[in-house]
């Protein structure tokens, strides 16, 4: 295939960016989207041009490092991480607009690469449990209802890619925060910090310049792990409960 790519180029977060047009040819339908960008970068390097910076790591749809907007859709036309998006999802002659995640909480580092360390700080605020040290407890020492364990596992599949933020018209990180709150709060081991956890993580989310959630649903629609909007409802339930209980987060 031959494609025309309009790609956002920006030297760093202090410089003004712009869309630059590139043409790529001989694109195999079996390439991943990132492999196609690799091919383009090889040509740019051979032409003594600056290669396009983009986030990536495992390229197996597990780590959540990659992510770009393709024609205004987070991760592109398929509900998967962009490293698992294959070029057979496009047609010969297509013109694609490729941009970085757009959010106040995700400042541009360079080109398509953004700083997502805000997610790390949200988790660091309270994304943990207290557990005694020593030998591992027996696997069945604490029975967990299957419904709770299934819901906790579904929330824990979040890979922190940031597509939910990029897709949300408000730039909200609520689906991410809710997933990190829910997968601990649903388990017996997560109960001691349940109230303070939700208060501290939501407060940190607000401090990171993300927008507010208005339940539009774009976040869940593009989530590569299909995390449900119900997770946000769980967070709101825990948050209201903690506020009514007068819980005070400790440092």
PDB file of C-alpha atoms in Angstrom:
ATOM      1  CA  UNK A   1       0.000   0.000   0.000  1.00  0.00           C
ATOM      2  CA  UNK A   2       0.925   3.648  -0.393  1.00  0.00           C
ATOM      3  CA  UNK A   3      -0.188   6.085   2.279  1.00  0.00           C
ATOM      4  CA  UNK A   4      -0.044   9.809   2.998  1.00  0.00           C
ATOM      5  CA  UNK A   5       0.706  10.588   6.648  1.00  0.00           C
ATOM      6  CA  UNK A   6       0.094  13.959   8.253  1.00  0.00           C
ATOM      7  CA  UNK A   7       2.189  13.675  11.426  1.00  0.00           C
ATOM      8  CA  UNK A   8       2.487  16.099  14.338  1.00  0.00           C
ATOM      9  CA  UNK A   9       6.098  17.292  14.717  1.00  0.00           C
ATOM     10  CA  UNK A  10       7.153  19.227  17.813  1.00  0.00           C
ATOM     11  CA  UNK A  11      10.760  19.587  18.979  1.00  0.00           C
ATOM     12  CA  UNK A  12       9.859  19.789  22.678  1.00  0.00           C
ATOM     13  CA  UNK A  13       7.099  21.005  24.988  1.00  0.00           C
ATOM     14  CA  UNK A  14       8.279  24.609  24.795  1.00  0.00           C
ATOM     15  CA  UNK A  15       8.206  24.820  20.992  1.00  0.00           C
ATOM     16  CA  UNK A  16       5.218  25.262  18.721  1.00  0.00           C
ATOM     17  CA  UNK A  17       4.355  22.144  16.738  1.00  0.00           C
ATOM     18  CA  UNK A  18       2.871  21.584  13.299  1.00  0.00           C
ATOM     19  CA  UNK A  19       1.595  18.853  11.017  1.00  0.00           C
ATOM     20  CA  UNK A  20       4.134  17.611   8.455  1.00  0.00           C
ATOM     21  CA  UNK A  21       3.160  15.453   5.473  1.00  0.00           C
ATOM     22  CA  UNK A  22       5.067  12.264   4.556  1.00  0.00           C
ATOM     23  CA  UNK A  23       4.489   9.637   1.891  1.00  0.00           C
ATOM     24  CA  UNK A  24       5.199   5.958   2.495  1.00  0.00           C
ATOM     25  CA  UNK A  25       5.100   3.219  -0.123  1.00  0.00           C
ATOM     26  CA  UNK A  26       5.351  -0.572  -0.190  1.00  0.00           C
ATOM     27  CA  UNK A  27       3.530  -0.869   3.123  1.00  0.00           C
ATOM     28  CA  UNK A  28       2.671  -4.492   3.848  1.00  0.00           C
ATOM     29  CA  UNK A  29      -0.851  -5.141   5.197  1.00  0.00           C
ATOM     30  CA  UNK A  30       0.805  -7.443   7.746  1.00  0.00           C
ATOM     31  CA  UNK A  31       2.921  -4.664   9.293  1.00  0.00           C
ATOM     32  CA  UNK A  32       1.910  -3.234  12.617  1.00  0.00           C
ATOM     33  CA  UNK A  33       1.319   0.501  12.695  1.00  0.00           C
ATOM     34  CA  UNK A  34       4.544   1.009  14.646  1.00  0.00           C
ATOM     35  CA  UNK A  35       6.507  -1.069  12.128  1.00  0.00           C
ATOM     36  CA  UNK A  36       5.208   1.248   9.426  1.00  0.00           C
ATOM     37  CA  UNK A  37       6.513   4.222  11.428  1.00  0.00           C
ATOM     38  CA  UNK A  38       9.848   2.395  11.796  1.00  0.00           C
ATOM     39  CA  UNK A  39      10.084   2.103   8.013  1.00  0.00           C
ATOM     40  CA  UNK A  40       9.342   5.812   7.643  1.00  0.00           C
ATOM     41  CA  UNK A  41      11.981   6.662  10.261  1.00  0.00           C
ATOM     42  CA  UNK A  42      14.601   4.583   8.461  1.00  0.00           C
ATOM     43  CA  UNK A  43      13.984   6.631   5.325  1.00  0.00           C
ATOM     44  CA  UNK A  44      14.165   9.889   7.304  1.00  0.00           C
ATOM     45  CA  UNK A  45      17.463   8.875   8.907  1.00  0.00           C
ATOM     46  CA  UNK A  46      18.958   7.951   5.519  1.00  0.00           C
ATOM     47  CA  UNK A  47      17.877  11.389   4.282  1.00  0.00           C
ATOM     48  CA  UNK A  48      19.618  13.053   7.275  1.00  0.00           C
ATOM     49  CA  UNK A  49      16.231  14.098   8.607  1.00  0.00           C
ATOM     50  CA  UNK A  50      15.104  13.919  12.227  1.00  0.00           C
ATOM     51  CA  UNK A  51      13.192  10.658  12.903  1.00  0.00           C
ATOM     52  CA  UNK A  52       9.717  10.839  14.404  1.00  0.00           C
ATOM     53  CA  UNK A  53       9.651  10.235  18.143  1.00  0.00           C
ATOM     54  CA  UNK A  54       6.892   7.966  19.424  1.00  0.00           C
ATOM     55  CA  UNK A  55       6.324   5.887  22.560  1.00  0.00           C
ATOM     56  CA  UNK A  56       6.759   2.121  22.459  1.00  0.00           C
ATOM     57  CA  UNK A  57       8.261  -0.758  24.408  1.00  0.00           C
ATOM     58  CA  UNK A  58       7.043  -4.361  24.394  1.00  0.00           C
ATOM     59  CA  UNK A  59       4.996  -4.039  21.179  1.00  0.00           C
ATOM     60  CA  UNK A  60       2.773  -6.863  22.390  1.00  0.00           C
ATOM     61  CA  UNK A  61      -0.205  -4.848  23.640  1.00  0.00           C
ATOM     62  CA  UNK A  62       0.752  -5.457  27.265  1.00  0.00           C
ATOM     63  CA  UNK A  63       2.842  -2.576  28.600  1.00  0.00           C
ATOM     64  CA  UNK A  64       0.684   0.382  27.534  1.00  0.00           C
ATOM     65  CA  UNK A  65       3.665   2.453  26.390  1.00  0.00           C
ATOM     66  CA  UNK A  66       2.514   3.122  22.835  1.00  0.00           C
ATOM     67  CA  UNK A  67      -0.355   5.340  21.803  1.00  0.00           C
ATOM     68  CA  UNK A  68      -1.251   7.913  19.175  1.00  0.00           C
ATOM     69  CA  UNK A  69      -4.383   9.505  17.774  1.00  0.00           C
ATOM     70  CA  UNK A  70      -5.126   8.245  14.277  1.00  0.00           C
ATOM     71  CA  UNK A  71      -7.724  10.303  12.424  1.00  0.00           C
ATOM     72  CA  UNK A  72      -8.953  11.581  15.774  1.00  0.00           C
ATOM     73  CA  UNK A  73      -9.385   8.128  17.335  1.00  0.00           C
ATOM     74  CA  UNK A  74      -7.198   6.926  20.195  1.00  0.00           C
ATOM     75  CA  UNK A  75      -5.219   3.888  18.942  1.00  0.00           C
ATOM     76  CA  UNK A  76      -6.989   4.084  15.596  1.00  0.00           C
ATOM     77  CA  UNK A  77      -9.956   2.223  14.080  1.00  0.00           C
ATOM     78  CA  UNK A  78      -9.568  -1.013  16.080  1.00  0.00           C
ATOM     79  CA  UNK A  79     -10.091  -1.374  19.851  1.00  0.00           C
ATOM     80  CA  UNK A  80      -6.521  -2.411  20.546  1.00  0.00           C
ATOM     81  CA  UNK A  81      -3.150  -0.888  21.434  1.00  0.00           C
ATOM     82  CA  UNK A  82      -1.550   0.825  18.457  1.00  0.00           C
ATOM     83  CA  UNK A  83       1.325  -1.696  18.441  1.00  0.00           C
ATOM     84  CA  UNK A  84      -1.269  -4.403  17.728  1.00  0.00           C
ATOM     85  CA  UNK A  85      -3.007  -2.356  15.038  1.00  0.00           C
ATOM     86  CA  UNK A  86      -2.111  -3.778  11.630  1.00  0.00           C
ATOM     87  CA  UNK A  87      -1.990  -1.925   8.350  1.00  0.00           C
ATOM     88  CA  UNK A  88      -4.678  -4.179   6.874  1.00  0.00           C
ATOM     89  CA  UNK A  89      -7.086  -1.955   8.806  1.00  0.00           C
ATOM     90  CA  UNK A  90      -6.354   0.747   6.196  1.00  0.00           C
ATOM     91  CA  UNK A  91      -6.661   1.001   2.431  1.00  0.00           C
ATOM     92  CA  UNK A  92      -4.205   1.869  -0.310  1.00  0.00           C
ATOM     93  CA  UNK A  93      -4.172   5.633  -0.849  1.00  0.00           C
ATOM     94  CA  UNK A  94      -5.497   6.517   2.608  1.00  0.00           C
ATOM     95  CA  UNK A  95      -4.559   9.867   4.139  1.00  0.00           C
ATOM     96  CA  UNK A  96      -4.011   9.563   7.899  1.00  0.00           C
ATOM     97  CA  UNK A  97      -3.666  12.274  10.536  1.00  0.00           C
ATOM     98  CA  UNK A  98      -1.381  11.099  13.359  1.00  0.00           C
ATOM     99  CA  UNK A  99      -1.175  13.116  16.587  1.00  0.00           C
ATOM    100  CA  UNK A 100      -0.041  12.612  20.192  1.00  0.00           C
ATOM    101  CA  UNK A 101      -2.390  12.206  23.156  1.00  0.00           C
ATOM    102  CA  UNK A 102      -3.992  15.593  23.868  1.00  0.00           C
ATOM    103  CA  UNK A 103      -4.361  16.419  27.554  1.00  0.00           C
ATOM    104  CA  UNK A 104      -3.086  18.916  30.080  1.00  0.00           C
ATOM    105  CA  UNK A 105      -1.943  15.928  32.123  1.00  0.00           C
ATOM    106  CA  UNK A 106       0.131  14.545  29.220  1.00  0.00           C
ATOM    107  CA  UNK A 107       2.598  17.244  28.088  1.00  0.00           C
ATOM    108  CA  UNK A 108       4.340  16.566  24.771  1.00  0.00           C
ATOM    109  CA  UNK A 109       7.961  15.426  25.122  1.00  0.00           C
ATOM    110  CA  UNK A 110       8.673  15.354  21.389  1.00  0.00           C
ATOM    111  CA  UNK A 111       6.536  14.708  18.312  1.00  0.00           C
ATOM    112  CA  UNK A 112       4.156  11.860  19.221  1.00  0.00           C
ATOM    113  CA  UNK A 113       5.767  11.053  22.584  1.00  0.00           C
ATOM    114  CA  UNK A 114       4.111  12.424  25.728  1.00  0.00           C
ATOM    115  CA  UNK A 115       4.932  12.420  29.429  1.00  0.00           C
ATOM    116  CA  UNK A 116       2.517  10.048  31.201  1.00  0.00           C
ATOM    117  CA  UNK A 117       4.240  10.115  34.582  1.00  0.00           C
ATOM    118  CA  UNK A 118       1.045  11.653  36.006  1.00  0.00           C
ATOM    119  CA  UNK A 119      -0.370   8.116  35.979  1.00  0.00           C
ATOM    120  CA  UNK A 120       2.557   6.923  38.080  1.00  0.00           C
ATOM    121  CA  UNK A 121       1.916   9.653  40.624  1.00  0.00           C
ATOM    122  CA  UNK A 122      -1.776   8.726  40.853  1.00  0.00           C
ATOM    123  CA  UNK A 123      -0.836   5.118  41.630  1.00  0.00           C
ATOM    124  CA  UNK A 124       1.881   6.209  44.063  1.00  0.00           C
ATOM    125  CA  UNK A 125      -0.654   8.316  45.966  1.00  0.00           C
ATOM    126  CA  UNK A 126      -2.435   5.239  47.346  1.00  0.00           C
ATOM    127  CA  UNK A 127      -2.399   2.337  44.895  1.00  0.00           C
ATOM    128  CA  UNK A 128      -1.214  -0.249  47.398  1.00  0.00           C
ATOM    129  CA  UNK A 129      -2.329  -2.496  50.262  1.00  0.00           C
ATOM    130  CA  UNK A 130      -0.775  -3.085  53.662  1.00  0.00           C
ATOM    131  CA  UNK A 131       0.262  -6.706  54.142  1.00  0.00           C
ATOM    132  CA  UNK A 132       2.357  -8.409  56.800  1.00  0.00           C
ATOM    133  CA  UNK A 133       5.775  -9.608  55.727  1.00  0.00           C
ATOM    134  CA  UNK A 134       6.831 -13.214  56.060  1.00  0.00           C
ATOM    135  CA  UNK A 135       5.836 -16.384  54.285  1.00  0.00           C
ATOM    136  CA  UNK A 136       3.139 -16.255  51.627  1.00  0.00           C
ATOM    137  CA  UNK A 137      -0.356 -17.112  52.943  1.00  0.00           C
ATOM    138  CA  UNK A 138      -2.164 -20.122  51.581  1.00  0.00           C
ATOM    139  CA  UNK A 139      -3.913 -19.344  48.306  1.00  0.00           C
ATOM    140  CA  UNK A 140      -7.336 -20.108  49.760  1.00  0.00           C
ATOM    141  CA  UNK A 141      -6.833 -18.552  53.183  1.00  0.00           C
ATOM    142  CA  UNK A 142      -9.139 -15.646  52.295  1.00  0.00           C
ATOM    143  CA  UNK A 143     -12.151 -16.747  50.244  1.00  0.00           C
ATOM    144  CA  UNK A 144     -13.258 -14.202  47.637  1.00  0.00           C
ATOM    145  CA  UNK A 145     -16.655 -14.325  45.894  1.00  0.00           C
ATOM    146  CA  UNK A 146     -16.217 -15.096  42.208  1.00  0.00           C
ATOM    147  CA  UNK A 147     -18.152 -12.010  41.145  1.00  0.00           C
ATOM    148  CA  UNK A 148     -15.777  -9.782  43.115  1.00  0.00           C
ATOM    149  CA  UNK A 149     -12.675 -11.555  41.885  1.00  0.00           C
ATOM    150  CA  UNK A 150     -13.845 -11.373  38.258  1.00  0.00           C
ATOM    151  CA  UNK A 151     -14.629  -7.646  38.552  1.00  0.00           C
ATOM    152  CA  UNK A 152     -11.285  -6.996  40.252  1.00  0.00           C
ATOM    153  CA  UNK A 153      -9.436  -8.877  37.527  1.00  0.00           C
ATOM    154  CA  UNK A 154     -11.271  -6.964  34.784  1.00  0.00           C
ATOM    155  CA  UNK A 155     -10.225  -3.668  36.376  1.00  0.00           C
ATOM    156  CA  UNK A 156      -6.653  -4.904  36.895  1.00  0.00           C
ATOM    157  CA  UNK A 157      -6.224  -5.476  33.154  1.00  0.00           C
ATOM    158  CA  UNK A 158      -5.730  -1.703  32.725  1.00  0.00           C
ATOM    159  CA  UNK A 159      -2.326  -1.147  31.101  1.00  0.00           C
ATOM    160  CA  UNK A 160      -2.209   2.598  31.689  1.00  0.00           C
ATOM    161  CA  UNK A 161      -1.905   3.504  28.011  1.00  0.00           C
ATOM    162  CA  UNK A 162      -3.837   6.760  28.400  1.00  0.00           C
ATOM    163  CA  UNK A 163      -6.265   6.189  25.524  1.00  0.00           C
ATOM    164  CA  UNK A 164      -9.146   6.945  27.893  1.00  0.00           C
ATOM    165  CA  UNK A 165      -7.712  10.391  28.587  1.00  0.00           C
ATOM    166  CA  UNK A 166      -6.977  11.092  24.934  1.00  0.00           C
ATOM    167  CA  UNK A 167     -10.477  10.082  23.823  1.00  0.00           C
ATOM    168  CA  UNK A 168     -12.357  11.985  26.535  1.00  0.00           C
ATOM    169  CA  UNK A 169     -13.565  15.431  25.401  1.00  0.00           C
ATOM    170  CA  UNK A 170     -12.793  16.613  28.949  1.00  0.00           C
ATOM    171  CA  UNK A 171      -9.366  14.979  29.092  1.00  0.00           C
ATOM    172  CA  UNK A 172     -10.466  13.022  32.168  1.00  0.00           C
ATOM    173  CA  UNK A 173      -8.403  10.209  33.695  1.00  0.00           C
ATOM    174  CA  UNK A 174     -11.370   8.819  35.612  1.00  0.00           C
ATOM    175  CA  UNK A 175     -11.441   5.385  33.928  1.00  0.00           C
ATOM    176  CA  UNK A 176      -7.754   4.852  34.697  1.00  0.00           C
ATOM    177  CA  UNK A 177      -8.086   5.995  38.308  1.00  0.00           C
ATOM    178  CA  UNK A 178     -11.260   3.970  38.769  1.00  0.00           C
ATOM    179  CA  UNK A 179      -9.557   0.817  37.498  1.00  0.00           C
ATOM    180  CA  UNK A 180      -6.667   1.269  39.904  1.00  0.00           C
ATOM    181  CA  UNK A 181      -9.033   1.957  42.814  1.00  0.00           C
ATOM    182  CA  UNK A 182     -11.462  -0.863  41.980  1.00  0.00           C
ATOM    183  CA  UNK A 183      -9.047  -3.739  41.526  1.00  0.00           C
ATOM    184  CA  UNK A 184      -7.820  -3.216  45.101  1.00  0.00           C
ATOM    185  CA  UNK A 185     -11.064  -2.061  46.709  1.00  0.00           C
ATOM    186  CA  UNK A 186     -12.961  -5.145  45.543  1.00  0.00           C
ATOM    187  CA  UNK A 187     -10.618  -7.539  47.323  1.00  0.00           C
ATOM    188  CA  UNK A 188     -10.578  -8.314  51.072  1.00  0.00           C
ATOM    189  CA  UNK A 189      -6.868  -7.419  51.188  1.00  0.00           C
ATOM    190  CA  UNK A 190      -7.668  -3.901  50.015  1.00  0.00           C
ATOM    191  CA  UNK A 191     -10.247  -3.007  52.650  1.00  0.00           C
ATOM    192  CA  UNK A 192      -8.063  -1.333  55.364  1.00  0.00           C
ATOM    193  CA  UNK A 193      -7.112   1.532  53.003  1.00  0.00           C
ATOM    194  CA  UNK A 194     -10.300   1.539  50.938  1.00  0.00           C
ATOM    195  CA  UNK A 195     -11.583   4.976  52.033  1.00  0.00           C
ATOM    196  CA  UNK A 196      -8.254   6.799  52.144  1.00  0.00           C
ATOM    197  CA  UNK A 197      -7.192   5.171  48.867  1.00  0.00           C
ATOM    198  CA  UNK A 198     -10.022   6.613  46.814  1.00  0.00           C
ATOM    199  CA  UNK A 199      -9.706  10.054  48.417  1.00  0.00           C
ATOM    200  CA  UNK A 200      -5.974  10.303  47.844  1.00  0.00           C
ATOM    201  CA  UNK A 201      -5.979   8.933  44.303  1.00  0.00           C
ATOM    202  CA  UNK A 202      -8.827  11.175  43.159  1.00  0.00           C
ATOM    203  CA  UNK A 203      -7.121  14.182  44.774  1.00  0.00           C
ATOM    204  CA  UNK A 204      -3.891  13.362  42.947  1.00  0.00           C
ATOM    205  CA  UNK A 205      -5.779  12.947  39.680  1.00  0.00           C
ATOM    206  CA  UNK A 206      -7.264  16.427  40.106  1.00  0.00           C
ATOM    207  CA  UNK A 207      -3.837  17.855  40.900  1.00  0.00           C
ATOM    208  CA  UNK A 208      -2.444  16.500  37.614  1.00  0.00           C
ATOM    209  CA  UNK A 209      -4.540  18.815  35.413  1.00  0.00           C
ATOM    210  CA  UNK A 210      -6.908  16.163  34.073  1.00  0.00           C
ATOM    211  CA  UNK A 211     -10.479  17.170  33.326  1.00  0.00           C
ATOM    212  CA  UNK A 212     -13.627  16.086  35.105  1.00  0.00           C
ATOM    213  CA  UNK A 213     -15.709  13.065  34.135  1.00  0.00           C
ATOM    214  CA  UNK A 214     -19.158  13.694  32.655  1.00  0.00           C
ATOM    215  CA  UNK A 215     -19.900  10.038  31.747  1.00  0.00           C
ATOM    216  CA  UNK A 216     -19.683  10.499  27.986  1.00  0.00           C
ATOM    217  CA  UNK A 217     -18.291   6.983  27.524  1.00  0.00           C
ATOM    218  CA  UNK A 218     -15.582   7.623  24.929  1.00  0.00           C
ATOM    219  CA  UNK A 219     -12.999   6.269  27.403  1.00  0.00           C
ATOM    220  CA  UNK A 220     -14.466   2.768  27.561  1.00  0.00           C
ATOM    221  CA  UNK A 221     -15.121   2.717  23.800  1.00  0.00           C
ATOM    222  CA  UNK A 222     -11.406   3.025  22.978  1.00  0.00           C
ATOM    223  CA  UNK A 223      -9.945   1.130  25.952  1.00  0.00           C
ATOM    224  CA  UNK A 224      -7.822  -1.702  24.478  1.00  0.00           C
ATOM    225  CA  UNK A 225      -8.764  -3.881  27.456  1.00  0.00           C
ATOM    226  CA  UNK A 226     -12.473  -3.061  27.267  1.00  0.00           C
ATOM    227  CA  UNK A 227     -12.734  -1.761  30.827  1.00  0.00           C
ATOM    228  CA  UNK A 228     -16.360  -0.911  31.552  1.00  0.00           C
ATOM    229  CA  UNK A 229     -17.874   2.389  32.622  1.00  0.00           C
ATOM    230  CA  UNK A 230     -19.193   0.433  35.594  1.00  0.00           C
ATOM    231  CA  UNK A 231     -15.701   0.812  37.045  1.00  0.00           C
ATOM    232  CA  UNK A 232     -16.263   4.570  37.292  1.00  0.00           C
ATOM    233  CA  UNK A 233     -19.546   3.923  39.092  1.00  0.00           C
ATOM    234  CA  UNK A 234     -17.629   1.827  41.616  1.00  0.00           C
ATOM    235  CA  UNK A 235     -15.174   4.657  42.188  1.00  0.00           C
ATOM    236  CA  UNK A 236     -17.974   7.176  42.695  1.00  0.00           C
ATOM    237  CA  UNK A 237     -19.653   4.808  45.167  1.00  0.00           C
ATOM    238  CA  UNK A 238     -16.416   4.442  47.143  1.00  0.00           C
ATOM    239  CA  UNK A 239     -15.711   8.172  46.987  1.00  0.00           C
ATOM    240  CA  UNK A 240     -19.144   9.156  48.312  1.00  0.00           C
ATOM    241  CA  UNK A 241     -18.901   6.514  51.006  1.00  0.00           C
ATOM    242  CA  UNK A 242     -15.507   7.766  52.125  1.00  0.00           C
ATOM    243  CA  UNK A 243     -16.715  11.385  52.232  1.00  0.00           C
ATOM    244  CA  UNK A 244     -19.811  10.464  54.211  1.00  0.00           C
ATOM    245  CA  UNK A 245     -17.702   8.464  56.637  1.00  0.00           C
ATOM    246  CA  UNK A 246     -15.488  11.501  57.148  1.00  0.00           C
ATOM    247  CA  UNK A 247     -12.354   9.622  56.146  1.00  0.00           C
ATOM    248  CA  UNK A 248      -9.218  11.736  56.213  1.00  0.00           C
ATOM    249  CA  UNK A 249      -6.325  10.689  53.959  1.00  0.00           C
ATOM    250  CA  UNK A 250      -3.051  10.331  55.808  1.00  0.00           C
ATOM    251  CA  UNK A 251       0.291  11.254  54.300  1.00  0.00           C
TER     252      UNK A 251
END
